[in-house]
């Protein structure tokens, strides 16, 4: 999505500059070129005198010079854009991405001015550098589509030293290097524990909408957990409710496997209540392509999801998503297509520090809700090193026990594990 934003910004900038250039060009021509409309009659002498003033001629020369430089720079930027856009996926190499990085760095200090106190509009916009940044992103997307392994190696080599991590089209399998020198710990069951995230804790600024949605969500959780409440405010209160439900003493005859299903059902019902009875049927028809009951032989059959559904879902989700996970932004899925959403640092995971809550009260129920209720496949892949989380709409999820990217064992600092101490037959994290 960042690429689409960049493309839109560059396109708008070029369009505006072109329009301004044409307007100014026309105005300057009519204003400073008396030969187009030679003066006649009694005003001829006065007009001739005014047009012969040196300051006017100098102004005319400065304006035309500036317009010429602006147009040349626009032409150069357009050429840069097309050189990146026209390169096919098969033609893109790792060397192309490195050269694009060089171009981004090289254009950072380029300044073109008519006079020291008169910088160009292009300079204000850093248009040339933005063109190279956009082109680099496009090269990475094409490499992501054509050779995923090469993309991962390239991204790990160039990021974050040459390419900021947030400018990569996908970071799902891009290793984040930390200074973690702690010895690995082992849990009571002998399974190695997963190291806690060492990145700086993020502070979240909840909007009025976030607070309203969180209040509704917590009330629904109370309803679907049989009355579990917490006096703690905000997201920590919600997590306290979830943790109490997850670690509760099970009734006789109920297995922990039964209870994990109950957790998934609770979250699915809560999400359904949050979306109201109106939104799921609308989504099923206009996004997932499921034929409504119209009395035809096609009733209930799915002819989608529509081509735009994953991408559009990634666009509309962030404003209604932040109360649970914090800031997120659209990105690319691992196949290079639109429909990805990157949670920058998951609020749910950061504040809980618990893989079990992440797995059974977020990842799995969210995937099931989108598939069973909305008719869209969804893959949720948390990164426990960075606490990022990749949501890929339209991508079929892999069972966590088969997913090599989902680590075994509990997090080192997990509070839930302490509450479950001694209950060895009841695993939380897988």
PDB file of C-alpha atoms in Angstrom, residues 2 36 68 85 87 184 198 279 290 294 309 351 359 376 412:
ATOM      1  CA  UNK A   2       2.884   2.256   0.705  1.00  0.00           C
ATOM      2  CA  UNK A  36       2.163  38.825 -29.477  1.00  0.00           C
ATOM      3  CA  UNK A  68      12.822  25.413 -18.246  1.00  0.00           C
ATOM      4  CA  UNK A  85       7.985   0.508 -13.817  1.00  0.00           C
ATOM      5  CA  UNK A  87      11.278  -3.501 -15.882  1.00  0.00           C
ATOM      6  CA  UNK A 184      18.181 -19.930  26.314  1.00  0.00           C
ATOM      7  CA  UNK A 198      13.877  -6.803  23.555  1.00  0.00           C
ATOM      8  CA  UNK A 279     -21.729  -6.174   8.218  1.00  0.00           C
ATOM      9  CA  UNK A 290     -21.028 -15.592  -1.785  1.00  0.00           C
ATOM     10  CA  UNK A 294     -32.465 -15.503  -3.611  1.00  0.00           C
ATOM     11  CA  UNK A 309     -11.413  -7.933  -1.722  1.00  0.00           C
ATOM     12  CA  UNK A 351       0.807  -6.078  26.887  1.00  0.00           C
ATOM     13  CA  UNK A 359      -2.676 -18.099  19.600  1.00  0.00           C
ATOM     14  CA  UNK A 376     -12.331 -15.000   3.213  1.00  0.00           C
ATOM     15  CA  UNK A 412      10.227 -16.532  28.943  1.00  0.00           C
TER      16      UNK A 412
END
